[in-house]
Structures are given as C-alpha cells and as structure tokens.
Coordinates of N, CA and C in Angstrom, one line a residue:
Chain A
E247 N 55.4 -11.1 -56.1 CA 56.5 -11.1 -55.3 C 56.3 -11.8 -53.9
A248 N 57.3 -12.6 -53.5 CA 57.1 -13.4 -52.3 C 57.1 -12.5 -51.1
D249 N 56.4 -12.9 -50.0 CA 56.3 -12.2 -48.8 C 57.0 -13.1 -47.7
I250 N 58.3 -13.0 -47.6 CA 59.0 -13.8 -46.6 C 60.0 -12.9 -45.9
Y251 N 60.0 -12.9 -44.6 CA 60.7 -11.9 -43.8 C 61.6 -12.5 -42.8
Q252 N 62.7 -11.9 -42.6 CA 63.7 -12.4 -41.7 C 64.2 -11.2 -40.8
T253 N 64.3 -11.5 -39.5 CA 64.8 -10.6 -38.5 C 65.7 -11.3 -37.5
P254 N 66.8 -10.7 -37.1 CA 67.3 -9.4 -37.6 C 68.0 -9.5 -38.9
R255 N 68.2 -8.5 -39.6 CA 69.0 -8.5 -40.8 C 70.5 -8.6 -40.6
Y256 N 70.9 -8.0 -39.5 CA 72.3 -8.1 -39.1 C 72.4 -8.3 -37.6
L257 N 73.4 -9.1 -37.2 CA 73.5 -9.4 -35.7 C 75.0 -9.6 -35.4
V258 N 75.5 -8.9 -34.4 CA 76.9 -9.1 -33.9 C 76.7 -9.5 -32.5
I259 N 77.3 -10.6 -32.1 CA 77.1 -11.2 -30.8 C 78.3 -11.9 -30.3
G260 N 78.4 -12.0 -29.0 CA 79.6 -12.6 -28.4 C 79.5 -14.2 -28.3
T261 N 80.6 -14.8 -28.2 CA 80.6 -16.3 -28.1 C 79.9 -16.7 -26.9
G262 N 79.1 -17.8 -27.1 CA 78.4 -18.4 -25.9 C 77.0 -17.9 -25.8
K263 N 76.6 -16.9 -26.5 CA 75.3 -16.4 -26.4 C 74.3 -17.2 -27.1
K264 N 73.0 -17.2 -26.6 CA 71.9 -17.9 -27.3 C 71.2 -16.9 -28.2
I265 N 71.0 -17.3 -29.5 CA 70.3 -16.4 -30.4 C 69.2 -17.1 -31.2
T266 N 68.2 -16.4 -31.5 CA 67.2 -16.9 -32.4 C 67.0 -16.0 -33.6
L267 N 67.0 -16.7 -34.7 CA 66.8 -15.9 -36.0 C 65.4 -16.2 -36.4
E268 N 64.7 -15.1 -36.7 CA 63.2 -15.3 -37.0 C 63.0 -15.3 -38.5
C269 N 62.0 -16.1 -38.9 CA 61.6 -16.2 -40.3 C 60.1 -16.4 -40.3
S270 N 59.4 -15.5 -41.1 CA 58.0 -15.6 -41.3 C 57.6 -15.4 -42.7
Q271 N 56.5 -16.1 -43.1 CA 56.0 -16.0 -44.5 C 54.5 -15.9 -44.4
T272 N 54.0 -15.0 -45.3 CA 52.5 -14.8 -45.3 C 51.8 -15.4 -46.4
M273 N 52.4 -16.4 -47.1 CA 51.9 -17.0 -48.3 C 51.2 -18.3 -48.0
G274 N 51.2 -18.7 -46.7 CA 50.6 -20.0 -46.4 C 51.3 -21.2 -46.9
H275 N 52.6 -21.1 -47.2 CA 53.4 -22.2 -47.7 C 53.6 -23.3 -46.6
D276 N 53.5 -24.5 -47.1 CA 53.7 -25.6 -46.1 C 55.2 -25.9 -45.9
K277 N 56.0 -25.7 -46.9 CA 57.4 -26.1 -46.8 C 58.3 -24.8 -46.4
M278 N 59.2 -25.0 -45.5 CA 60.1 -23.9 -45.2 C 61.5 -24.5 -44.9
Y279 N 62.5 -23.7 -45.2 CA 63.9 -24.1 -45.2 C 64.8 -23.1 -44.6
W280 N 65.9 -23.6 -44.0 CA 67.0 -22.7 -43.6 C 68.3 -23.1 -44.3
Y281 N 68.9 -22.2 -44.9 CA 70.2 -22.4 -45.6 C 71.3 -21.5 -45.0
Q282 N 72.5 -22.0 -45.0 CA 73.7 -21.2 -44.6 C 74.5 -20.9 -45.8
Q283 N 75.0 -19.7 -45.9 CA 75.8 -19.3 -47.0 C 77.0 -18.5 -46.6
D284 N 78.2 -19.0 -46.7 CA 79.4 -18.2 -46.5 C 79.6 -17.3 -47.7
P285 N 80.3 -16.1 -47.5 CA 80.5 -15.2 -48.6 C 81.1 -15.8 -49.8
G286 N 80.5 -15.6 -50.9 CA 81.0 -16.1 -52.2 C 80.9 -17.6 -52.4
M287 N 80.1 -18.2 -51.5 CA 80.0 -19.7 -51.6 C 78.6 -20.1 -51.9
E288 N 78.4 -21.5 -52.0 CA 77.1 -22.0 -52.3 C 76.3 -22.1 -51.0
L289 N 75.0 -22.3 -51.2 CA 74.1 -22.5 -50.0 C 74.1 -23.9 -49.6
H290 N 74.0 -24.1 -48.3 CA 74.0 -25.4 -47.7 C 72.7 -25.5 -46.8
L291 N 71.9 -26.6 -47.0 CA 70.7 -26.7 -46.2 C 71.0 -27.2 -44.8
I292 N 70.4 -26.5 -43.8 CA 70.7 -26.9 -42.4 C 69.4 -27.5 -41.8
H293 N 68.2 -27.0 -42.1 CA 67.0 -27.5 -41.6 C 65.9 -27.3 -42.6
Y294 N 64.8 -28.2 -42.6 CA 63.7 -27.9 -43.4 C 62.4 -28.5 -42.6
S295 N 61.3 -28.0 -43.1 CA 60.0 -28.4 -42.5 C 59.0 -28.6 -43.6
Y296 N 58.2 -29.7 -43.5 CA 57.1 -29.9 -44.4 C 55.8 -29.4 -44.0
G297 N 55.7 -28.9 -42.7 CA 54.5 -28.4 -42.2 C 54.6 -28.3 -40.7
V298 N 53.5 -27.9 -40.0 CA 53.5 -27.7 -38.6 C 53.9 -29.0 -37.9
N299 N 54.7 -28.9 -36.9 CA 55.3 -30.0 -36.1 C 56.1 -30.9 -36.9
S300 N 56.6 -30.5 -38.1 CA 57.5 -31.4 -38.9 C 58.8 -30.6 -39.1
T301 N 59.9 -31.2 -38.6 CA 61.2 -30.6 -38.9 C 62.2 -31.7 -39.2
E302 N 63.2 -31.4 -40.0 CA 64.2 -32.3 -40.4 C 65.5 -31.6 -40.5
K303 N 66.6 -32.3 -40.2 CA 68.0 -31.7 -40.4 C 68.4 -31.9 -41.8
G304 N 69.2 -30.9 -42.3 CA 69.7 -31.0 -43.6 C 71.1 -31.6 -43.7
D305 N 71.8 -31.3 -44.7 CA 73.1 -31.9 -44.9 C 74.2 -31.3 -44.0
L306 N 74.0 -30.1 -43.7 CA 75.1 -29.4 -42.9 C 74.7 -29.4 -41.4
S307 N 75.6 -29.9 -40.6 CA 75.4 -29.9 -39.2 C 75.8 -28.6 -38.6
S308 N 74.9 -27.8 -38.2 CA 75.1 -26.4 -37.8 C 75.0 -26.2 -36.3
E309 N 74.7 -27.3 -35.5 CA 74.5 -27.2 -34.1 C 73.3 -26.2 -33.8
S310 N 72.4 -26.1 -34.6 CA 71.2 -25.3 -34.4 C 70.0 -26.1 -34.3
T311 N 68.9 -25.5 -33.8 CA 67.6 -26.2 -33.8 C 66.5 -25.3 -34.4
V312 N 65.4 -25.9 -34.8 CA 64.3 -25.2 -35.3 C 63.0 -25.7 -34.7
S313 N 62.0 -24.9 -34.9 CA 60.6 -25.4 -34.5 C 59.6 -24.9 -35.5
R314 N 58.5 -25.6 -35.6 CA 57.4 -25.2 -36.5 C 56.1 -25.4 -35.8
I315 N 55.8 -24.4 -35.0 CA 54.5 -24.5 -34.3 C 53.4 -23.9 -35.1
R316 N 53.7 -22.9 -35.9 CA 52.7 -22.3 -36.8 C 53.2 -22.3 -38.2
T317 N 52.3 -22.4 -39.1 CA 52.6 -22.5 -40.5 C 53.5 -21.4 -41.0
E318 N 53.2 -20.2 -40.5 CA 53.9 -19.0 -41.1 C 55.3 -18.7 -40.4
H319 N 55.6 -19.5 -39.4 CA 56.8 -19.1 -38.6 C 57.8 -20.3 -38.4
F320 N 59.1 -20.0 -38.7 CA 60.1 -21.1 -38.7 C 61.4 -20.5 -38.1
P321 N 61.4 -20.3 -36.8 CA 62.6 -19.8 -36.2 C 63.8 -20.8 -36.0
L322 N 65.0 -20.2 -36.1 CA 66.2 -21.0 -36.0 C 67.0 -20.5 -34.7
T323 N 67.4 -21.5 -33.9 CA 68.0 -21.1 -32.6 C 69.4 -21.7 -32.5
L324 N 70.4 -20.9 -32.1 CA 71.7 -21.3 -31.8 C 71.8 -21.2 -30.3
E325 N 72.0 -22.4 -29.6 CA 72.0 -22.4 -28.1 C 73.3 -21.7 -27.6
S326 N 74.4 -21.8 -28.3 CA 75.6 -21.3 -27.8 C 76.4 -20.9 -29.1
A327 N 76.4 -19.6 -29.4 CA 77.0 -19.1 -30.6 C 78.5 -19.2 -30.5
R328 N 79.2 -19.6 -31.7 CA 80.6 -19.7 -31.8 C 81.0 -18.9 -33.0
P329 N 82.3 -18.5 -33.1 CA 82.8 -17.8 -34.3 C 82.6 -18.6 -35.6
S330 N 82.6 -19.9 -35.5 CA 82.4 -20.7 -36.7 C 81.0 -20.6 -37.2
H331 N 80.1 -20.0 -36.4 CA 78.7 -19.8 -36.9 C 78.5 -18.5 -37.7
T332 N 79.6 -17.7 -37.8 CA 79.6 -16.5 -38.6 C 79.3 -16.9 -40.0
S333 N 78.2 -16.3 -40.5 CA 77.7 -16.6 -41.9 C 76.5 -15.8 -42.2
Q334 N 76.0 -16.1 -43.4 CA 74.6 -15.5 -43.7 C 73.6 -16.7 -43.7
Y335 N 72.5 -16.4 -43.1 CA 71.4 -17.4 -43.0 C 70.2 -17.0 -43.8
L336 N 69.8 -17.9 -44.7 CA 68.7 -17.6 -45.6 C 67.6 -18.5 -45.3
C337 N 66.4 -17.9 -45.2 CA 65.2 -18.7 -45.0 C 64.4 -18.7 -46.3
A338 N 63.8 -19.8 -46.6 CA 63.0 -20.0 -47.8 C 61.7 -20.7 -47.6
S339 N 60.8 -20.6 -48.5 CA 59.5 -21.3 -48.4 C 59.0 -21.7 -49.8
S340 N 58.2 -22.8 -49.8 CA 57.6 -23.2 -51.1 C 56.2 -23.7 -50.7
E341 N 55.4 -23.8 -51.8 CA 54.0 -24.1 -51.6 C 53.8 -25.5 -51.1
G342 N 54.6 -26.5 -51.6 CA 54.5 -27.8 -51.1 C 53.5 -28.7 -51.7
T343 N 52.8 -28.2 -52.8 CA 51.8 -29.0 -53.4 C 52.3 -29.7 -54.7
R344 N 53.6 -29.6 -55.0 CA 54.2 -30.2 -56.2 C 53.6 -29.6 -57.5
K345 N 53.2 -28.4 -57.4 CA 52.7 -27.8 -58.7 C 53.8 -27.7 -59.7
I346 N 53.5 -27.7 -60.9 CA 54.4 -27.7 -62.0 C 55.5 -26.6 -61.8
Q347 N 55.0 -25.4 -61.5 CA 56.0 -24.3 -61.4 C 56.4 -24.0 -60.0
E348 N 56.3 -24.9 -59.1 CA 56.7 -24.6 -57.7 C 58.1 -24.2 -57.6
T349 N 58.4 -23.2 -56.9 CA 59.7 -22.7 -56.6 C 59.9 -22.3 -55.2
Q350 N 61.1 -22.2 -54.8 CA 61.4 -21.7 -53.4 C 61.6 -20.2 -53.5
Y351 N 61.0 -19.5 -52.5 CA 61.1 -18.1 -52.4 C 62.0 -17.8 -51.2
F352 N 63.0 -16.9 -51.3 CA 64.0 -16.6 -50.3 C 63.7 -15.3 -49.6
G353 N 64.0 -15.3 -48.3 CA 63.9 -14.1 -47.5 C 65.2 -13.3 -47.7
P354 N 65.3 -12.1 -47.1 CA 66.5 -11.2 -47.4 C 67.7 -11.7 -46.7
G355 N 67.6 -12.6 -45.7 CA 68.8 -13.1 -45.1 C 69.1 -12.4 -43.8
T356 N 69.9 -13.1 -42.9 CA 70.4 -12.6 -41.7 C 71.9 -12.8 -41.7
R357 N 72.7 -11.7 -41.6 CA 74.1 -11.8 -41.5 C 74.5 -11.8 -40.1
L358 N 75.2 -12.9 -39.7 CA 75.6 -13.1 -38.3 C 77.1 -13.1 -38.1
L359 N 77.5 -12.3 -37.2 CA 78.9 -12.2 -36.8 C 79.1 -12.6 -35.3
V360 N 79.8 -13.6 -35.1 CA 80.0 -14.1 -33.7 C 81.5 -13.7 -33.3
L361 N 81.6 -12.9 -32.3 CA 83.0 -12.5 -31.9 C 83.6 -13.4 -30.8
Chain B
E1010 N 74.9 -39.7 -53.6 CA 74.7 -38.3 -53.2 C 74.6 -37.4 -54.4
L1011 N 73.6 -36.6 -54.3 CA 73.4 -35.6 -55.4 C 74.4 -34.5 -55.4
K1012 N 75.1 -34.2 -56.5 CA 76.1 -33.1 -56.5 C 75.8 -32.3 -57.7
V1013 N 76.0 -31.0 -57.6 CA 75.7 -30.0 -58.6 C 77.0 -29.2 -58.9
E1014 N 77.4 -29.2 -60.1 CA 78.7 -28.5 -60.5 C 78.4 -27.5 -61.5
Q1015 N 78.9 -26.3 -61.3 CA 78.8 -25.2 -62.3 C 80.1 -24.8 -62.8
N1016 N 80.1 -24.4 -64.0 CA 81.3 -23.8 -64.6 C 80.9 -22.8 -65.7
P1017 N 81.7 -21.7 -65.8 CA 82.8 -21.4 -64.9 C 82.3 -20.8 -63.6
L1018 N 83.2 -20.7 -62.7 CA 82.9 -20.1 -61.4 C 82.9 -18.6 -61.4
F1019 N 83.8 -18.1 -62.3 CA 83.9 -16.6 -62.5 C 84.0 -16.3 -64.0
L1020 N 83.3 -15.3 -64.4 CA 83.2 -15.0 -65.8 C 83.2 -13.5 -65.9
S1021 N 84.1 -13.0 -66.7 CA 84.2 -11.6 -67.0 C 83.9 -11.4 -68.4
M1022 N 82.9 -10.6 -68.7 CA 82.4 -10.4 -70.1 C 82.4 -8.9 -70.4
Q1023 N 82.5 -8.7 -71.7 CA 82.3 -7.4 -72.3 C 80.8 -7.2 -72.6
E1024 N 80.3 -6.0 -72.5 CA 79.0 -5.7 -73.0 C 78.8 -6.1 -74.4
G1025 N 77.6 -6.7 -74.7 CA 77.3 -7.0 -76.1 C 77.7 -8.4 -76.5
K1026 N 78.5 -9.1 -75.6 CA 79.0 -10.5 -76.0 C 78.0 -11.5 -75.5
N1027 N 78.1 -12.7 -76.0 CA 77.3 -13.8 -75.6 C 78.2 -14.8 -74.8
Y1028 N 77.5 -15.5 -73.9 CA 78.3 -16.6 -73.2 C 77.3 -17.6 -72.6
T1029 N 77.8 -18.7 -72.2 CA 77.0 -19.8 -71.6 C 77.6 -20.3 -70.3
I1030 N 76.7 -20.4 -69.3 CA 77.1 -21.0 -68.0 C 76.5 -22.4 -68.0
Y1031 N 77.3 -23.4 -67.5 CA 76.9 -24.8 -67.5 C 76.7 -25.3 -66.1
C1032 N 75.7 -26.2 -66.0 CA 75.4 -26.8 -64.7 C 75.2 -28.3 -64.9
N1033 N 76.0 -29.1 -64.3 CA 75.9 -30.5 -64.4 C 75.5 -31.0 -63.0
Y1034 N 74.6 -32.1 -63.0 CA 74.2 -32.7 -61.8 C 74.4 -34.2 -61.9
S1035 N 74.5 -34.8 -60.7 CA 75.1 -36.2 -60.7 C 74.0 -37.3 -60.8
T1036 N 72.8 -37.0 -60.3 CA 71.8 -38.1 -60.3 C 70.5 -37.5 -60.8
T1037 N 69.5 -38.4 -61.1 CA 68.2 -38.0 -61.7 C 67.5 -37.1 -60.7
S1038 N 66.9 -36.1 -61.2 CA 66.2 -35.1 -60.4 C 64.9 -34.7 -61.1
D1039 N 63.9 -34.3 -60.4 CA 62.6 -33.9 -61.0 C 62.7 -32.5 -61.7
R1040 N 63.5 -31.6 -61.1 CA 63.4 -30.3 -61.6 C 64.7 -29.5 -61.3
L1041 N 65.0 -28.5 -62.1 CA 66.2 -27.7 -61.9 C 65.8 -26.2 -61.9
Y1042 N 66.5 -25.5 -61.0 CA 66.2 -24.1 -60.8 C 67.5 -23.2 -61.1
W1043 N 67.2 -22.0 -61.6 CA 68.3 -21.0 -61.7 C 67.8 -19.8 -60.9
Y1044 N 68.8 -19.3 -60.1 CA 68.6 -18.2 -59.2 C 69.7 -17.1 -59.5
R1045 N 69.3 -15.9 -59.2 CA 70.3 -14.8 -59.3 C 70.5 -14.2 -57.9
Q1046 N 71.7 -13.9 -57.6 CA 72.0 -13.2 -56.3 C 72.9 -12.0 -56.5
D1047 N 72.4 -10.8 -56.2 CA 73.2 -9.6 -56.2 C 74.0 -9.5 -54.9
P1048 N 75.2 -8.8 -54.9 CA 76.0 -8.8 -53.7 C 75.3 -8.3 -52.5
G1049 N 75.4 -9.0 -51.4 CA 74.7 -8.7 -50.2 C 73.2 -8.9 -50.2
K1050 N 72.7 -9.5 -51.2 CA 71.2 -9.6 -51.3 C 70.9 -11.1 -51.2
S1051 N 69.5 -11.3 -51.2 CA 69.0 -12.7 -51.2 C 68.9 -13.2 -52.6
L1052 N 68.3 -14.4 -52.8 CA 68.2 -15.0 -54.1 C 66.9 -14.7 -54.7
E1053 N 67.0 -14.5 -56.0 CA 65.8 -14.2 -56.8 C 65.6 -15.4 -57.8
S1054 N 64.4 -15.9 -57.9 CA 64.2 -17.0 -58.8 C 64.1 -16.5 -60.2
L1055 N 64.9 -17.2 -61.1 CA 64.9 -16.9 -62.5 C 64.0 -17.9 -63.3
F1056 N 64.4 -19.2 -63.2 CA 63.7 -20.2 -64.0 C 63.5 -21.4 -63.2
V1057 N 62.4 -22.2 -63.5 CA 62.2 -23.5 -63.1 C 62.1 -24.4 -64.3
L1058 N 63.0 -25.4 -64.4 CA 63.0 -26.3 -65.6 C 62.6 -27.7 -65.1
L1059 N 61.6 -28.2 -65.9 CA 61.1 -29.6 -65.6 C 61.9 -30.6 -66.3
S1060 N 61.6 -31.9 -65.9 CA 62.4 -33.0 -66.5 C 62.1 -33.3 -67.9
N1061 N 61.2 -32.5 -68.5 CA 60.8 -32.8 -69.9 C 61.7 -32.0 -70.9
G1062 N 62.8 -31.4 -70.5 CA 63.7 -30.7 -71.4 C 63.2 -29.3 -71.8
A1063 N 62.5 -28.6 -70.9 CA 62.0 -27.3 -71.2 C 63.1 -26.3 -71.5
V1064 N 62.8 -25.3 -72.3 CA 63.6 -24.2 -72.6 C 62.8 -22.9 -72.2
K1065 N 63.4 -22.1 -71.4 CA 62.7 -20.8 -71.0 C 63.6 -19.6 -71.3
Q1066 N 63.0 -18.5 -71.6 CA 63.7 -17.3 -71.9 C 63.1 -16.1 -71.2
E1067 N 63.9 -15.3 -70.6 CA 63.5 -14.0 -70.0 C 64.5 -13.0 -70.3
G1068 N 64.1 -12.1 -71.2 CA 65.0 -11.0 -71.6 C 66.3 -11.6 -72.3
R1069 N 67.4 -11.2 -71.8 CA 68.7 -11.7 -72.4 C 69.2 -13.0 -71.8
L1070 N 68.4 -13.7 -71.0 CA 68.7 -15.0 -70.4 C 67.8 -16.1 -71.0
M1071 N 68.5 -17.2 -71.3 CA 67.7 -18.4 -71.8 C 68.3 -19.6 -71.1
A1072 N 67.4 -20.4 -70.5 CA 67.9 -21.6 -69.8 C 67.3 -22.8 -70.5
S1073 N 68.1 -23.9 -70.5 CA 67.6 -25.1 -71.1 C 68.1 -26.3 -70.2
L1074 N 67.4 -27.4 -70.4 CA 67.7 -28.6 -69.6 C 67.7 -29.8 -70.5
D1075 N 68.8 -30.6 -70.4 CA 69.0 -31.9 -71.1 C 69.0 -32.9 -70.0
T1076 N 67.9 -33.6 -69.8 CA 67.8 -34.6 -68.7 C 68.7 -35.8 -68.9
K1077 N 68.9 -36.2 -70.2 CA 69.7 -37.3 -70.4 C 71.2 -37.1 -70.1
A1078 N 71.6 -35.9 -70.4 CA 73.0 -35.5 -70.1 C 73.1 -34.9 -68.7
R1079 N 72.0 -34.8 -68.0 CA 72.0 -34.1 -66.7 C 72.8 -32.8 -66.7
L1080 N 72.4 -32.0 -67.7 CA 73.0 -30.7 -68.0 C 72.0 -29.6 -68.2
S1081 N 72.2 -28.5 -67.5 CA 71.4 -27.3 -67.8 C 72.4 -26.2 -68.2
T1082 N 71.9 -25.4 -69.1 CA 72.7 -24.2 -69.5 C 71.9 -22.9 -69.3
L1083 N 72.7 -21.9 -69.0 CA 72.1 -20.5 -68.9 C 72.9 -19.7 -69.9
H1084 N 72.2 -19.3 -71.0 CA 72.8 -18.6 -72.1 C 72.5 -17.1 -71.9
I1085 N 73.6 -16.3 -72.0 CA 73.5 -14.8 -71.9 C 73.7 -14.3 -73.3
T1086 N 72.7 -13.5 -73.8 CA 72.8 -12.9 -75.1 C 73.0 -11.4 -75.0
A1087 N 74.0 -10.9 -75.6 CA 74.3 -9.4 -75.7 C 74.3 -8.8 -74.3
A1088 N 75.3 -9.3 -73.5 CA 75.3 -8.9 -72.1 C 75.3 -7.4 -71.8
V1089 N 74.7 -7.0 -70.8 CA 74.7 -5.7 -70.3 C 75.1 -5.6 -68.8
H1090 N 75.5 -4.5 -68.4 CA 76.1 -4.3 -67.0 C 75.1 -4.8 -65.9
D1091 N 73.8 -4.6 -66.2 CA 72.8 -5.0 -65.2 C 72.8 -6.5 -64.9
L1092 N 73.3 -7.3 -65.8 CA 73.4 -8.7 -65.6 C 74.5 -9.2 -64.6
S1093 N 75.3 -8.3 -64.2 CA 76.4 -8.6 -63.3 C 75.8 -9.1 -62.0
A1094 N 76.1 -10.3 -61.6 CA 75.5 -10.9 -60.4 C 76.1 -12.3 -60.2
T1095 N 75.7 -13.0 -59.2 CA 76.1 -14.4 -59.1 C 74.9 -15.3 -59.5
Y1096 N 75.1 -16.3 -60.3 CA 74.0 -17.1 -60.8 C 74.2 -18.5 -60.2
F1097 N 73.2 -19.0 -59.6 CA 73.2 -20.4 -59.0 C 72.2 -21.3 -59.7
C1098 N 72.7 -22.5 -60.0 CA 71.7 -23.5 -60.4 C 71.5 -24.4 -59.1
A1099 N 70.3 -25.0 -59.1 CA 70.0 -25.9 -57.9 C 69.1 -27.0 -58.4
V1100 N 69.3 -28.1 -57.8 CA 68.5 -29.3 -58.2 C 67.8 -29.8 -57.0
E1101 N 66.6 -30.3 -57.2 CA 65.8 -30.8 -56.1 C 66.2 -32.2 -55.7
G1102 N 66.3 -32.4 -54.4 CA 66.7 -33.7 -53.9 C 65.6 -34.7 -54.0
Q1103 N 65.8 -35.8 -53.4 CA 64.8 -36.9 -53.5 C 63.4 -36.4 -52.9
A1104 N 62.4 -36.8 -53.6 CA 61.0 -36.7 -53.2 C 60.7 -35.3 -52.7
G1105 N 61.2 -34.3 -53.4 CA 60.8 -33.0 -53.1 C 61.5 -32.4 -51.9
T1106 N 62.6 -32.9 -51.5 CA 63.3 -32.3 -50.4 C 64.0 -31.0 -50.9
A1107 N 64.7 -30.4 -50.0 CA 65.2 -29.0 -50.3 C 66.3 -29.1 -51.5
L1108 N 66.7 -27.9 -51.9 CA 67.5 -27.8 -53.1 C 69.0 -28.1 -52.7
I1109 N 69.7 -28.7 -53.7 CA 71.2 -28.8 -53.7 C 71.7 -27.8 -54.6
F1110 N 72.5 -26.8 -54.2 CA 73.0 -25.7 -55.0 C 74.4 -26.0 -55.5
G1111 N 74.7 -25.5 -56.7 CA 76.0 -25.4 -57.2 C 76.8 -24.2 -56.5
K1112 N 78.1 -24.1 -56.8 CA 78.9 -23.1 -56.1 C 78.6 -21.7 -56.6
G1113 N 77.9 -21.6 -57.7 CA 77.5 -20.3 -58.3 C 78.6 -19.8 -59.3
T1114 N 78.1 -19.0 -60.2 CA 78.9 -18.4 -61.2 C 78.8 -16.9 -61.1
T1115 N 80.0 -16.2 -60.7 CA 79.9 -14.8 -60.6 C 80.3 -14.1 -61.9
L1116 N 79.3 -13.4 -62.4 CA 79.4 -12.8 -63.7 C 79.7 -11.3 -63.5
S1117 N 80.7 -10.8 -64.2 CA 81.0 -9.3 -64.2 C 80.9 -8.9 -65.7
V1118 N 80.1 -7.9 -66.0 CA 79.9 -7.4 -67.3 C 80.5 -5.9 -67.3
S1119 N 81.4 -5.7 -68.2 CA 82.0 -4.4 -68.3 C 82.0 -3.8 -69.7
S1120 N 82.0 -2.5 -69.8 CA 82.0 -1.9 -71.1 C 83.3 -1.8 -71.8

C-alpha cells in the first residue's frame, strides 16, 4: 500500500485568501503530480515534478504554484483563492525509474470550497 | 493532443451479469492504466497494461489492451454490489509525463 498523505482533507476558505495544500510521500518517489477533479468528472493535471528543484505546469491552468525542495514534499499554493478554485485536489507519486509495472499512487485528496 | 474516451459513462447492472467498459485513446502511448474510485475517495490502481497487448485479471475484473486499435477494455464478470464505483482509464503522455484520464465510467450494481 502506498504511503502518500495530503492535508488538509477538507478546507473552507474565503475569496482572496492564500492557501497551501500539503502533499508528502514516504516512498522516495522521484515523480510527483497534482490533479484537479470536479465532482463526477475526470482528473486534470495541473502540476508535476520529476525530482527536487524540477516543476512543470500541466494542461490545466489553475493559477497555482508548486515547489519541490525535498523529494518527499510537493506543496501546492493558491495565492488568492477564488470560487472557481472549488474542487478536489489529488496528489500522486510514482517511482520514476520506468519500471515495467510503474504506476501512480494517489493520496486521499483535499476537498476545497472557496466562498 | 492525446485524448482518452470512455464509454459508457454510466452503467447500471444487475448482479450476476457481465459487461464491458471501453477505453479509446487517440495517439500512441507506452502504457495504459485502470483505476477505481469510490464516492468521496481517492483513486486505487487496478491494472497497468503495457504496449505488448497484455491481459490482466483480478477477481471479477479483466483488462486487455489492443495497441493497434488503441483500445482497452475492462470486462466485468458476474457483477456484485461491491464493484459499484467509478472506473477510470488513463494513458501516459509523451516520455513518461503525467496521465491523461478518461471521463470515467460510473458503475452501479443492484440486486
């Protein structure tokens, strides 16, 4: 079973606030990802990282930023939350060695509501 | 641009019946994944299928991959209520970038 953690699990916040969603994994995985998922919809990639000091934007422009200072930690920051940011945010990681059976492991998610 | 399409998007089944979920993708990819998501939960990995047309089975679920047709199927045998969930297929983007997901198939199994 994968060890990937997200906090907070639920967050209700007012418009304009700055928030940081935390994601940590204890598996030593090089690759980490952030996805956004609206209820009943598919996942959209918003950021990914191949390792320390490596970050890339995904297909969905979410007005968020990420950092990767340590292998195990990949926080996502919204500088100014808006109601359009209301969604579920899923963090994932994978080993990054292109092993045959490599897969992405997902955290439990953070449900964000911006009022 | 890589696109992934699943059908059907909603599936209501009776217990004991068989059915197949289809996943088409638009361009060549190295591998294909199937995930399960229960309501309000995160994603659980079910299968990883490689480009060599592998077939994998776990319990009542069997996944297959036809790389020439760019098609994967998830076959459900003798459905039970516990299989009720949303099933996503996902395809890896270029050079091992993150996954591109289909819209998901929400399966409801009733007696």
